[in-house]
PDB file of C-alpha atoms in Angstrom:
ATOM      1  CA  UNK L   1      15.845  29.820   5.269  1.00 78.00           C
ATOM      2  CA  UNK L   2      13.643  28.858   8.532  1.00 81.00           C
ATOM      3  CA  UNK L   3      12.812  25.577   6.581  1.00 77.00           C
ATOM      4  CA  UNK L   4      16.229  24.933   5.841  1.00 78.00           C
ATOM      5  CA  UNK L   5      17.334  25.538   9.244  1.00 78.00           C
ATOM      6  CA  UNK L   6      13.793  23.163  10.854  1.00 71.00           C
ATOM      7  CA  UNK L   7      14.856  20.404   7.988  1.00 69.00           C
ATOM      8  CA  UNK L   8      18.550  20.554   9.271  1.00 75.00           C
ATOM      9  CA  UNK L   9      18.153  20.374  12.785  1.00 74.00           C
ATOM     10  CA  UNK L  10      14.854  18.115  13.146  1.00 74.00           C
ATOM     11  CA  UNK L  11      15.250  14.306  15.148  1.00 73.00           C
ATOM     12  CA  UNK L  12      12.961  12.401  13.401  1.00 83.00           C
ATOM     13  CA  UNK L  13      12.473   8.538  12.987  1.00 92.00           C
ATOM     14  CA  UNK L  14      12.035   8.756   9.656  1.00 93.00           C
ATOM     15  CA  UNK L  15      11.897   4.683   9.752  1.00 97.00           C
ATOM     16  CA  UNK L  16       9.196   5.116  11.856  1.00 97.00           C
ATOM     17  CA  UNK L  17       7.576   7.780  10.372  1.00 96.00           C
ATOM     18  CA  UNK L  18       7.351   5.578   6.827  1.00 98.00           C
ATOM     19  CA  UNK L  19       5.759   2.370   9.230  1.00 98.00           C
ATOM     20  CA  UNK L  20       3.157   4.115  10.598  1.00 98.00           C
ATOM     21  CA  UNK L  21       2.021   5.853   7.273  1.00 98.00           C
ATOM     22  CA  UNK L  22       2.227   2.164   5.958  1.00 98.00           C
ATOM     23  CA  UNK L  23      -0.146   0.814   8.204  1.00 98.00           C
ATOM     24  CA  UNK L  24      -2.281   3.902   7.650  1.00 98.00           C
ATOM     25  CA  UNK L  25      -2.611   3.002   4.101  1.00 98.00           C
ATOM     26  CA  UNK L  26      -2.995  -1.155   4.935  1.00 98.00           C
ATOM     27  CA  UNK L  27      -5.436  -0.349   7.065  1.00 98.00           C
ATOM     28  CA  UNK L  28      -7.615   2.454   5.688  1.00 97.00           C
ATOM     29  CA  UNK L  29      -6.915   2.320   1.841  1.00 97.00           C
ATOM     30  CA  UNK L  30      -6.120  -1.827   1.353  1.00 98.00           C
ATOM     31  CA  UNK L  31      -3.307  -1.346  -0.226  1.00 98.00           C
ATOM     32  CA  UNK L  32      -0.764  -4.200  -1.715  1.00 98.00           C
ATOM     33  CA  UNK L  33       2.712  -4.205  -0.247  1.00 98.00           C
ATOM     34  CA  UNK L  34       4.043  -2.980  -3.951  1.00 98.00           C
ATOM     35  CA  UNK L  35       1.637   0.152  -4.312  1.00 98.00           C
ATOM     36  CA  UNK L  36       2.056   0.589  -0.579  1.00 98.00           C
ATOM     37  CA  UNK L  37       5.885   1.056  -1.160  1.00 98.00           C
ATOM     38  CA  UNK L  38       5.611   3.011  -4.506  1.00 97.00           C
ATOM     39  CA  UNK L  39       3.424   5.673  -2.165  1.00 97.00           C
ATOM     40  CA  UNK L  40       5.763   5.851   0.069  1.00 98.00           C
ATOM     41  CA  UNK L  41       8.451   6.770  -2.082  1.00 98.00           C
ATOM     42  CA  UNK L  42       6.570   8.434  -4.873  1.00 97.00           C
ATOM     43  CA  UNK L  43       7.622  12.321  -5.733  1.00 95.00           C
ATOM     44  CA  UNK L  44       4.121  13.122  -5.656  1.00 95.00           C
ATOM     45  CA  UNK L  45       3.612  10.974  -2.478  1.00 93.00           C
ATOM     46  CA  UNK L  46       5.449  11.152   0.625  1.00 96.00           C
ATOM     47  CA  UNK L  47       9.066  11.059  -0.764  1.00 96.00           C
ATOM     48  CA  UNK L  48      10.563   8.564   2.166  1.00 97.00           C
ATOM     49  CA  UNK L  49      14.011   7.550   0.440  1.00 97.00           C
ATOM     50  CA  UNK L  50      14.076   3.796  -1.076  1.00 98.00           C
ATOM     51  CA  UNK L  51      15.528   2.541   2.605  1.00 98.00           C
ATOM     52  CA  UNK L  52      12.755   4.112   4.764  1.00 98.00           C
ATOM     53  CA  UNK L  53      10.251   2.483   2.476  1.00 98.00           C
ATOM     54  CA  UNK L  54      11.782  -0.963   2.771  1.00 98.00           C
ATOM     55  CA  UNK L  55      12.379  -0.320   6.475  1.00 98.00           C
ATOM     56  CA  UNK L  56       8.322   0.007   6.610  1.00 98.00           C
ATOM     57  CA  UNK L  57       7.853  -2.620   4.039  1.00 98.00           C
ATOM     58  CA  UNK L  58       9.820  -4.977   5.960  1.00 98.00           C
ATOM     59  CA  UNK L  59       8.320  -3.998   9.401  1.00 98.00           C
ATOM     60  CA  UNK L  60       4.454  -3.859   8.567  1.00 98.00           C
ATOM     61  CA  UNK L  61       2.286  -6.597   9.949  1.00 97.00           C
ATOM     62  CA  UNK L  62      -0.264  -6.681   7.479  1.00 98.00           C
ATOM     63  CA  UNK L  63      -2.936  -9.550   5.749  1.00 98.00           C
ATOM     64  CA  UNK L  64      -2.087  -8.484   2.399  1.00 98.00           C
ATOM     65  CA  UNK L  65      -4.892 -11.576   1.324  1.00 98.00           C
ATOM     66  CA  UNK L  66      -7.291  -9.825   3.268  1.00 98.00           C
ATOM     67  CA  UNK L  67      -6.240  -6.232   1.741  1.00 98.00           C
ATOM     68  CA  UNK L  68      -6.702  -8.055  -1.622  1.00 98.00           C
ATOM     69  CA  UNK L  69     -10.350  -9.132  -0.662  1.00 98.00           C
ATOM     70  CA  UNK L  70     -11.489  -5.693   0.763  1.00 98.00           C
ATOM     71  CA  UNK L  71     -10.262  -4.398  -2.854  1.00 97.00           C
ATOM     72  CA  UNK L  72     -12.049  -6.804  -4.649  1.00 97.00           C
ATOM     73  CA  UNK L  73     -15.627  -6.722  -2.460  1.00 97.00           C
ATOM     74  CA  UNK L  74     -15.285  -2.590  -3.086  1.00 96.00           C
ATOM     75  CA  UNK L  75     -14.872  -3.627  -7.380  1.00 96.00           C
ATOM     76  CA  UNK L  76     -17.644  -5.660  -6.592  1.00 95.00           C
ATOM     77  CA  UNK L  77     -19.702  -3.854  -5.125  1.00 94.00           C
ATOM     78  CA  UNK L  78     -18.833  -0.077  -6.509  1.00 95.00           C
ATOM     79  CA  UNK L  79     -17.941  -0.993 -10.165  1.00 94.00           C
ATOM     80  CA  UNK L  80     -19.853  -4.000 -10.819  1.00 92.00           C
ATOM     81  CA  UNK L  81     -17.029  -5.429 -12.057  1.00 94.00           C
ATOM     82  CA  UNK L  82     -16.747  -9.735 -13.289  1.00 95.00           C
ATOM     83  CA  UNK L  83     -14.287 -11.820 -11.200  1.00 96.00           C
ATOM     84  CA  UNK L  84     -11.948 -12.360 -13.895  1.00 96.00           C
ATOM     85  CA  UNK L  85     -11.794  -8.454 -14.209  1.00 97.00           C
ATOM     86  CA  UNK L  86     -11.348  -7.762 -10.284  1.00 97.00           C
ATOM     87  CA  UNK L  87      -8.142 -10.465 -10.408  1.00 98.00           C
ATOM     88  CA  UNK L  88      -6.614  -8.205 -13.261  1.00 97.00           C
ATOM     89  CA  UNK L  89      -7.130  -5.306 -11.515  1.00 97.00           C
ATOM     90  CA  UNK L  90      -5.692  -6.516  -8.651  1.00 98.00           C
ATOM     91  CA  UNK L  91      -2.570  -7.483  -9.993  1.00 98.00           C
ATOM     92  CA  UNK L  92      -2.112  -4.979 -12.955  1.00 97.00           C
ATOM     93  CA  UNK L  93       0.887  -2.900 -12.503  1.00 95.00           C
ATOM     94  CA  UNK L  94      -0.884   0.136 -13.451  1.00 94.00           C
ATOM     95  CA  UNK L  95      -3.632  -1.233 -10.785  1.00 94.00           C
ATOM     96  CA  UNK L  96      -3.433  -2.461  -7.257  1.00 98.00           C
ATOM     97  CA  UNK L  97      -0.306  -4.683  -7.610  1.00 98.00           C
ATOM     98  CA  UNK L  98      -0.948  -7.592  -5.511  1.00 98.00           C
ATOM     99  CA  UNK L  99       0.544 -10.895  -5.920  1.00 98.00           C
ATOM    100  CA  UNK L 100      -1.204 -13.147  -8.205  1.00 98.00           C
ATOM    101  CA  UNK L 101      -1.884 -15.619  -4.893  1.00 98.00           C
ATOM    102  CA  UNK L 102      -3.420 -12.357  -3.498  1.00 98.00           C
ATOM    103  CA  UNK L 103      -5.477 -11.814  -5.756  1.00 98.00           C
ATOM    104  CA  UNK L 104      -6.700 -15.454  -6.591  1.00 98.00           C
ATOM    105  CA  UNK L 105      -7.275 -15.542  -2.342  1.00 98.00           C
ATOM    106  CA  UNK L 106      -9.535 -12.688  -2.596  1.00 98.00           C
ATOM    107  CA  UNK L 107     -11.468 -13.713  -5.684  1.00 98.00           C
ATOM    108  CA  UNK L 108     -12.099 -17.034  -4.166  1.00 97.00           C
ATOM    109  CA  UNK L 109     -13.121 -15.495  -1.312  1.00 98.00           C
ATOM    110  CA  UNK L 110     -15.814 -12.813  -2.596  1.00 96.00           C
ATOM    111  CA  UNK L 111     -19.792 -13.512  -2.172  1.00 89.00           C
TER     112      UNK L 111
END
């Protein structure tokens, strides 16, 4: 019941709330805009609703080339993994799901 009643009665910018754990997971875990927004509104993520999502999506100023790259230099580096491999791990929809640009910017770009 106290949750209830707390859950009823909080004032929360629940836009707000999604943004900044958006740019928490741009900026710490490199994520694409796609797997950014499927976090955010994943049941065993941080259940936002489908608008407060967007809201963040919309809202976030992120360089999703540069998320891209940081992916592929930790592939790279961690996994030992071939170019061509990185770039379908980047864009696989079971993977990171960046855009194939993204992911062509960020192979192009590794050492």
């Amino acid at each position: 019941e106290a949750a209830d009643y707390a859950m009823e009665n909080i004032s929360a910018d629940w836009n707000k709330n999604a943004l900044k754990k958006a740019e928490s997971y741009s900026e710490n875990m490199h994520m694409s805009k796609q797997g950014i927004y499927d976090q955010l509104i994943s049941e065993h993520g941080e259940q936002f609703t489908a608008d407060e999502a967007q809201y963040a999506i919309d809202h976030i100023k992120a360089d999703w080339n540069k998320n891209a790259l940081e992916k592929a230099k930790s592939y790279q580096e961690n996994m030992d993994m071939s170019p061509e491999r990185i770039r379908d791990q980047l864009t696989s929809e079971h993977g990171e799901q960046f855009t194939a640009e993204e992911a062509d910017y960020a192979v192009n770009h590794l050492e």
